[in-house]
Coordinates of N, CA and C and ligand atoms in Angstrom, one line a residue:
X1 N 19.9 213.4 103.8 CA 20.7 214.4 103.1 C 21.4 214.9 104.7
X2 N 22.4 215.6 104.4 CA 23.2 216.6 105.8 C 22.1 217.8 105.8
X3 N 21.3 218.2 107.4 CA 20.5 219.3 107.4 C 20.5 220.3 107.5
X4 N 21.9 221.3 106.4 CA 22.0 222.1 106.1 C 21.8 222.5 104.3
X5 N 21.4 221.1 104.4 CA 21.3 221.3 102.4 C 19.6 221.4 102.6
X6 N 19.0 222.5 101.3 CA 18.2 222.7 101.1 C 17.6 221.5 100.0
X7 N 18.7 221.2 99.3 CA 18.4 219.8 98.5 C 19.6 219.9 97.5
X8 N 19.3 218.5 97.3 CA 20.4 217.5 96.6 C 20.2 218.5 94.9
X9 N 21.6 218.8 94.1 CA 21.4 219.3 93.1 C 21.5 218.3 92.4
X10 N 22.9 217.6 92.6 CA 23.7 216.6 91.6 C 23.7 215.3 92.7
X11 N 23.0 213.8 92.3 CA 23.4 213.0 93.1 C 24.5 212.3 92.6
X12 N 25.3 211.4 93.8 CA 26.1 210.7 93.8 C 26.7 210.0 92.5
X13 N 25.3 209.3 91.7 CA 25.1 208.9 90.4 C 25.4 209.2 89.6
X14 N 24.5 211.1 89.7 CA 24.3 211.8 88.0 C 25.8 212.1 88.0
X15 N 26.9 212.1 89.4 CA 28.3 212.6 89.2 C 29.1 212.4 88.8
X16 N 28.6 210.6 89.2 CA 29.8 209.5 88.6 C 29.3 209.0 87.0
X17 N 27.8 208.9 85.9 CA 28.5 209.0 85.4 C 28.6 210.1 84.9
X18 N 28.4 211.3 84.6 CA 28.9 211.9 84.1 C 30.1 212.6 84.2
X19 N 31.2 211.9 85.4 CA 32.5 212.0 85.1 C 33.0 210.5 84.2
X20 N 32.3 210.1 83.9 CA 33.2 209.1 83.5 C 33.1 209.2 81.4
X21 N 32.0 209.7 81.3 CA 31.7 210.7 79.7 C 33.2 211.3 80.1
X22 N 33.0 212.7 80.4 CA 34.0 213.5 80.7 C 35.8 212.8 80.8
X23 N 35.5 211.9 81.2 CA 37.3 211.4 81.3 C 37.4 210.5 79.9
X24 N 36.3 210.1 79.3 CA 36.8 209.4 78.1 C 36.2 210.3 77.4
X25 N 36.0 211.3 77.0 CA 36.1 212.8 75.9 C 37.8 213.0 76.2
X26 N 38.5 212.9 77.6 CA 39.7 213.6 77.7 C 40.8 212.2 77.4
X27 N 40.0 211.2 77.2 CA 40.6 210.4 76.9 C 41.4 210.7 75.4
X28 N 40.9 210.6 74.5 CA 40.4 211.0 73.0 C 42.0 212.3 73.1
X29 N 41.2 212.6 73.7 CA 41.7 214.4 73.5 C 43.3 214.3 74.0
X30 N 43.8 213.4 74.8 CA 45.1 213.2 74.7 C 45.7 212.1 74.4
X31 N 44.7 211.1 73.4 CA 45.4 209.9 73.3 C 47.0 209.3 72.4
X32 N 47.5 209.0 73.2 CA 49.2 209.3 73.1 C 50.0 210.6 73.5
X33 N 49.3 210.8 74.3 CA 50.0 211.6 74.8 C 49.9 211.5 76.2
X34 N 50.5 212.6 76.9 CA 51.0 212.8 78.6 C 50.6 213.5 79.3
X35 N 49.3 214.0 79.8 CA 49.0 215.2 80.4 C 49.1 215.8 81.7
X36 N 49.6 217.1 82.2 CA 50.4 216.9 83.7 C 49.1 218.0 83.7
X37 N 47.6 216.7 85.0 CA 46.9 216.8 85.3 C 47.0 217.6 86.4
X38 N 46.1 218.7 86.8 CA 46.5 220.0 88.1 C 44.9 219.5 88.9
X39 N 46.0 219.3 89.7 CA 44.4 220.1 91.0 C 44.3 221.2 90.9
X40 N 43.3 222.2 91.4 CA 43.2 223.3 92.5 C 43.0 223.1 93.2
X41 N 43.8 223.2 94.9 CA 43.7 223.0 96.4 C 42.0 224.2 96.3
X42 N 41.2 223.6 97.2 CA 40.9 222.2 97.9 C 39.9 222.4 96.7
X43 N 39.3 222.7 96.4 CA 37.8 222.5 96.1 C 37.8 221.2 95.6
X44 N 39.1 220.8 94.6 CA 38.7 220.2 92.8 C 39.2 218.9 93.3
X45 N 39.7 218.7 94.8 CA 40.0 217.6 94.9 C 40.0 216.6 95.0
X46 N 38.2 216.0 94.9 CA 37.6 215.5 95.3 C 37.0 214.9 93.8
X47 N 36.7 215.5 93.0 CA 36.0 215.4 91.3 C 37.9 215.0 90.7
X48 N 39.0 215.8 91.1 CA 40.1 215.4 91.0 C 40.3 214.8 90.4
X49 N 39.7 213.4 91.9 CA 40.5 211.3 92.5 C 39.8 211.1 91.8
X50 N 38.3 211.3 91.5 CA 37.5 210.8 90.8 C 38.1 210.6 89.2
X51 N 38.1 211.9 89.1 CA 38.5 211.9 87.4 C 39.4 211.3 86.8
X52 N 40.6 211.7 87.7 CA 42.0 210.5 87.2 C 41.9 209.5 87.5
X53 N 40.5 208.4 87.8 CA 40.6 207.4 88.3 C 39.8 206.7 86.7
X54 N 39.1 207.6 86.8 CA 38.0 207.5 85.7 C 38.5 207.8 84.0
X55 N 40.1 208.4 84.1 CA 40.8 208.1 82.7 C 41.5 207.0 82.2
X56 N 42.2 206.3 81.1 CA 42.4 205.7 80.8 C 44.4 206.2 79.9
X57 N 44.2 207.6 80.2 CA 45.1 207.9 79.8 C 46.4 207.6 80.6
X58 N 47.6 208.0 80.6 CA 49.0 208.0 81.4 C 48.4 209.3 82.3
X59 N 49.3 209.5 83.1 CA 49.5 211.3 83.4 C 49.8 211.6 84.8
X60 N 50.6 212.8 84.3 CA 51.2 213.2 85.7 C 49.9 213.7 86.7
X61 N 50.1 214.0 88.1 CA 49.7 215.0 88.7 C 50.2 215.5 89.5
X62 N 49.4 216.9 89.7 CA 50.2 218.1 90.1 C 49.6 219.3 90.7
X63 N 49.8 220.1 92.3 CA 48.7 220.5 93.3 C 49.2 222.0 92.7
X64 N 48.6 223.3 92.7 CA 48.2 224.3 92.8 C 47.7 225.0 94.1
X65 N 47.7 225.6 94.4 CA 46.7 226.5 95.5 C 46.7 228.0 95.1
X66 N 45.5 228.9 94.9 CA 45.3 229.2 94.9 C 43.8 230.3 95.3
X67 N 44.2 231.5 95.3 CA 42.8 232.0 95.9 C 42.3 233.6 95.1
X68 N 41.2 233.4 95.0 CA 40.6 234.7 94.5 C 39.4 235.4 95.4
X69 N 39.1 234.8 96.8 CA 37.9 234.7 97.1 C 38.4 234.4 99.2
X70 N 37.6 235.6 100.0 CA 37.8 235.4 101.1 C 36.8 234.7 101.9
X71 N 36.6 234.6 103.4 CA 35.9 233.6 103.5 C 34.5 233.4 103.3
X72 N 33.8 234.7 102.0 CA 32.7 234.4 102.6 C 32.2 234.4 100.7
X73 N 30.9 234.9 100.3 CA 30.9 235.0 99.2 C 30.8 234.7 97.5
X74 N 31.7 236.3 97.6 CA 32.1 237.1 96.6 C 33.8 236.6 96.0
X75 N 33.6 236.6 95.1 CA 35.2 237.5 94.2 C 35.5 238.2 94.5
X76 N 36.7 238.5 94.5 CA 37.7 239.8 94.5 C 38.5 240.4 93.3
X77 N 38.7 239.5 92.1 CA 38.8 239.6 91.2 C 40.6 238.6 91.7
X78 N 41.1 239.3 92.6 CA 42.9 239.0 92.6 C 43.1 237.6 92.6
X79 N 43.9 237.3 92.4 CA 44.9 235.9 92.5 C 45.8 235.2 92.9
X80 N 45.8 235.0 94.3 CA 47.2 234.1 95.0 C 47.3 233.1 94.5
X81 N 48.7 232.8 94.4 CA 49.7 231.5 94.1 C 49.7 231.5 95.7
X82 N 49.1 230.4 96.5 CA 49.4 230.3 97.7 C 50.8 228.4 97.4
X83 N 50.0 228.1 97.1 CA 51.3 226.7 96.0 C 50.9 226.6 94.5
X84 N 52.6 226.5 94.2 CA 52.8 226.0 93.3 C 52.7 224.8 92.6
X85 N 53.1 224.8 91.2 CA 53.1 223.6 90.6 C 54.6 223.5 91.2
X86 N 54.9 221.8 91.0 CA 56.0 221.2 90.9 C 56.6 220.9 89.7
X87 N 56.0 220.6 88.5 CA 56.8 220.7 87.5 C 56.5 221.0 86.3
X88 N 57.7 221.3 86.2 CA 58.1 222.4 84.5 C 57.2 222.1 83.7
X89 N 56.3 222.6 83.0 CA 55.3 222.4 82.3 C 55.5 223.2 80.8
X90 N 56.8 223.6 80.7 CA 56.9 224.1 79.0 C 57.3 223.4 78.1
X91 N 56.3 223.2 77.0 CA 56.8 221.8 75.9 C 55.0 220.4 76.8
X92 N 55.3 221.2 77.7 CA 53.4 220.0 78.4 C 52.5 220.1 77.9
X93 N 51.5 219.0 77.8 CA 50.1 219.8 77.9 C 49.4 219.0 79.2
X94 N 48.9 220.8 79.2 CA 48.6 220.3 80.8 C 47.3 221.2 81.3
X95 N 46.2 220.3 81.9 CA 44.6 219.7 81.7 C 44.4 220.3 83.2
X96 N 44.2 221.3 83.5 CA 43.4 222.2 85.0 C 42.4 221.1 84.8
X97 N 42.3 221.2 86.3 CA 40.8 220.7 86.9 C 40.5 221.3 88.5
X98 N 38.9 221.7 87.8 CA 38.6 222.8 88.5 C 37.6 222.2 88.7
X99 N 36.3 222.4 90.4 CA 35.6 221.9 91.0 C 34.2 222.9 90.6
X100 N 34.2 225.1 90.0 CA 33.1 225.5 90.4 C 34.1 226.5 89.3
X101 N 33.4 226.9 88.6 CA 33.8 228.4 87.9 C 32.4 229.4 88.1
X102 N 33.3 230.6 88.5 CA 31.9 231.5 88.6 C 32.0 233.1 88.3
X103 N 33.1 234.1 88.7 CA 33.5 235.0 88.1 C 34.3 234.4 86.9
X104 N 35.3 233.7 87.2 CA 35.6 233.3 85.8 C 37.5 233.7 86.0
X105 N 37.1 234.9 87.1 CA 38.4 235.5 87.7 C 39.9 234.3 87.9
X106 N 39.6 233.5 88.6 CA 40.0 233.0 89.2 C 41.1 231.9 87.9
X107 N 40.4 231.4 87.2 CA 41.3 230.3 85.9 C 41.5 231.5 85.0
X108 N 40.6 232.8 84.6 CA 41.3 233.9 83.5 C 42.8 234.2 84.2
X109 N 43.2 234.1 85.5 CA 44.1 234.5 85.9 C 45.4 233.4 85.9
X110 N 45.0 232.8 86.1 CA 45.6 231.2 86.1 C 46.2 230.7 85.0
X111 N 45.0 230.8 83.9 CA 45.7 230.0 82.3 C 46.3 231.6 81.8
X112 N 46.6 232.9 82.3 CA 47.6 233.3 81.8 C 48.7 233.3 82.0
X113 N 48.8 233.1 83.5 CA 50.1 233.2 84.4 C 50.3 231.3 84.1
X114 N 49.8 230.7 83.5 CA 51.3 229.1 83.1 C 50.9 229.4 81.5
X115 N 50.1 230.1 80.5 CA 50.8 230.0 79.4 C 52.0 231.5 79.0
X116 N 51.9 231.9 80.2 CA 53.7 232.5 80.0 C 54.7 231.7 80.3
X117 N 54.4 230.5 81.2 CA 55.8 229.1 80.8 C 55.3 228.1 80.2
X118 N 55.4 228.7 78.6 CA 55.1 228.1 77.3 C 54.7 226.4 77.9
X119 N 53.6 226.1 77.7 CA 53.3 224.9 78.3 C 52.6 224.5 76.5
X120 N 52.6 223.0 75.8 CA 52.4 222.9 74.2 C 50.9 223.3 74.4
X121 N 50.3 223.0 75.5 CA 48.2 223.3 75.3 C 48.1 223.2 76.5
X122 N 46.9 223.9 77.5 CA 45.8 224.7 78.5 C 45.0 224.5 78.5
X123 N 44.2 222.9 78.9 CA 42.7 223.1 78.5 C 42.2 223.0 80.5
X124 N 41.2 223.2 80.1 CA 40.0 223.5 81.6 C 39.5 222.4 81.5
X125 N 39.2 221.5 82.7 CA 37.8 220.6 83.0 C 37.2 221.6 84.4
X126 N 35.8 221.2 84.3 CA 35.3 221.6 85.1 C 34.1 221.0 86.1
X127 N 33.9 220.5 87.0 CA 32.8 219.9 87.6 C 31.3 220.7 86.9
X128 N 31.5 221.8 87.6 CA 30.1 223.4 87.8 C 30.8 224.4 86.9
X129 N 29.6 224.9 86.3 CA 29.8 226.4 85.7 C 28.9 227.1 86.4
X130 N 29.1 228.5 86.1 CA 27.6 229.3 86.6 C 27.7 230.2 85.9
X131 N 27.9 230.0 84.8 CA 27.8 231.3 83.9 C 27.0 232.7 84.2
X132 N 25.7 232.5 84.1 CA 25.7 233.7 84.3 C 26.4 234.7 85.7
X133 N 27.5 234.2 86.1 CA 27.9 234.9 87.0 C 29.2 235.3 86.3
X134 N 29.8 234.8 85.5 CA 30.9 235.7 84.9 C 30.7 237.2 84.6
X135 N 32.5 237.1 85.0 CA 33.1 239.0 85.3 C 33.8 239.1 83.9
X136 N 34.4 237.9 83.9 CA 35.5 238.3 82.5 C 35.2 236.8 81.6
X137 N 35.3 236.6 80.7 CA 35.8 236.2 79.4 C 36.3 234.8 79.9
X138 N 35.8 233.6 80.3 CA 36.3 232.0 80.6 C 35.1 231.6 79.6
X139 N 35.7 230.1 79.2 CA 35.0 229.5 78.8 C 36.0 227.8 79.0
X140 N 35.6 227.4 79.6 CA 36.1 226.0 80.3 C 36.0 225.1 78.8
X141 N 36.9 224.3 78.9 CA 36.6 223.1 77.4 C 35.6 222.1 77.4
X142 N 35.7 221.5 78.4 CA 34.9 220.4 79.8 C 34.2 220.9 80.5
X143 N 33.1 220.7 80.7 CA 32.3 221.2 81.9 C 31.3 220.4 82.3
X144 N 31.1 219.9 82.8 CA 30.3 218.3 83.3 C 28.8 218.8 83.3
X145 N 28.5 220.1 84.3 CA 27.5 220.7 84.9 C 27.5 221.9 85.1
X146 N 26.8 222.9 84.0 CA 26.2 223.8 83.7 C 25.2 224.4 84.5
X147 N 25.0 225.3 85.9 CA 24.0 225.3 86.7 C 24.0 226.7 87.4
X148 N 22.3 226.8 88.1 CA 22.0 228.3 88.4 C 22.8 228.7 89.5
X149 N 22.6 230.3 89.5 CA 23.3 230.9 90.4 C 22.9 230.7 91.9
X150 N 23.3 229.0 92.7 CA 23.2 229.1 93.9 C 24.2 228.9 94.7
X151 N 24.3 229.1 95.9 CA 25.1 228.1 96.3 C 25.4 226.7 97.1
X152 N 25.9 226.2 96.3 CA 26.4 225.0 96.6 C 27.2 224.4 97.1
X153 N 27.1 223.4 97.9 CA 28.3 222.9 98.8 C 28.7 221.4 98.7
X154 N 29.4 220.9 99.1 CA 30.0 218.9 98.6 C 30.1 218.8 97.6
X155 N 31.0 217.7 98.0 CA 31.2 217.1 96.2 C 33.0 217.5 96.0
X156 N 33.6 218.6 97.8 CA 34.9 219.0 97.8 C 34.7 220.8 97.5
X157 N 33.3 221.2 97.4 CA 32.6 222.8 97.5 C 32.6 222.3 99.3
X158 N 33.5 223.9 99.5 CA 32.8 224.1 101.4 C 32.2 225.7 101.3
X159 N 31.8 225.2 102.4 CA 31.2 226.5 103.0 C 31.9 227.1 103.9
X160 N 33.1 228.0 104.2 CA 33.7 228.5 105.4 C 34.3 226.7 105.5
X161 N 34.7 226.4 104.9 CA 35.1 224.8 104.8 C 34.4 223.9 105.5
X162 N 33.8 224.1 105.7 CA 32.4 222.5 105.8 C 32.5 222.4 104.8
X163 N 32.0 220.8 104.8 CA 30.4 220.7 104.5 C 31.6 219.9 102.1
X164 N 32.9 219.5 102.8 CA 33.5 219.1 101.1 C 33.5 217.7 101.1
X165 N 33.8 216.8 102.3 CA 33.3 215.6 102.4 C 31.7 214.8 101.8
X166 N 31.0 215.8 101.8 CA 29.4 215.3 101.3 C 29.6 214.8 99.7
X167 N 28.7 213.6 99.6 CA 29.3 213.0 98.4 C 28.5 213.2 97.6
X168 N 27.7 214.4 97.3 CA 27.0 215.0 96.3 C 27.1 216.4 96.6
X169 N 26.5 216.8 95.6 CA 26.2 218.3 95.7 C 25.2 219.3 95.9
X170 N 24.6 219.7 96.9 CA 23.8 220.1 97.9 C 23.6 221.3 97.6
X171 N 22.0 222.1 97.7 CA 22.4 223.8 97.6 C 22.3 224.3 99.5
X172 N 23.0 224.8 99.5 CA 23.1 225.5 101.3 C 22.0 226.3 101.4
X173 N 21.1 225.7 102.7 CA 20.2 226.7 103.6 C 20.4 228.0 103.6
X174 N 19.7 229.1 103.4 CA 19.9 230.3 103.0 C 20.5 231.1 104.6
X175 N 19.7 230.2 105.1 CA 19.8 230.8 107.0 C 21.0 230.5 107.0
X176 N 21.9 229.7 106.3 CA 23.2 229.1 107.2 C 24.2 230.6 106.9
X177 N 24.3 230.6 105.4 CA 25.7 231.7 104.9 C 24.8 232.6 105.7
X178 N 23.5 233.3 105.9 CA 22.8 235.0 105.6 C 22.7 235.0 107.2
X179 N 23.1 233.4 108.3 CA 24.0 233.8 109.5 C 22.3 233.5 110.7
X180 N 21.6 233.9 109.9 CA 19.7 233.6 111.0 C 19.6 232.2 111.5
Ligands
LIG201 C1 36.8 228.6 94.4 C2 37.2 227.3 93.4 C3 37.3 228.2 92.1 C4 37.6 229.5 92.0 C5 35.9 229.9 91.4 O1 37.6 228.3 95.2 O2 37.8 226.7 93.6 O3 39.3 228.4 92.6 O4 36.7 230.4 93.6 O5 35.6 231.1 91.4 P1 35.7 232.1 90.1 O6 35.1 231.8 88.8 O7 34.6 233.6 90.9 O8 37.0 233.2 90.4 P2 38.1 228.6 96.6 O9 39.1 230.1 96.4 O10 36.8 228.9 97.0 O11 38.7 227.8 97.3 P3 38.8 226.4 97.4 O12 39.4 225.9 96.4 O13 40.0 226.2 98.9 O14 37.7 226.3 98.3

């Protein structure tokens, strides 16, 4: 385990098993259709590549970069589009892939914005959900794991851009982000 981790929250094996289950549910949902699967950079990239490889459905891949966070741990409620989709999603089924939902602000604004482009459907799949932190109504259609309000890193999730390549989800030691 990484020395900055207090403990491992989700092991590689737990994540792999759950990702397979959710991929099977998505295959059922999109049977006979070809969704545009959208990776929300950067945090969801690891989950995204594992999820799409576990899915059997044909799909198109696209990427967006949005931001509602500074470098700290609190959400501001603002949404900044740093990179937009390449695809025209009008009439398409869109699957948004996120790593974590916290306040819900990012996806609340993102979903509203994408819906204005008149897609056939927009669904959200998230690796992690912290429902206790919600500030706006935002319910993902698919959640791999609901977690407590702890500072999690790894499997795509960062603290100040570190730890994204850890293969598991861990809880960051408080002393790291409190700078002690
Ligand atoms: C994280 C995460 C979501 C958002 C969730 O992204 O990937 O997009 O924050 O928070 P919210 O529910 O409070 O809006 P972040 O801005 O940290 O960027 P990153 O994915 O590049 O790390």
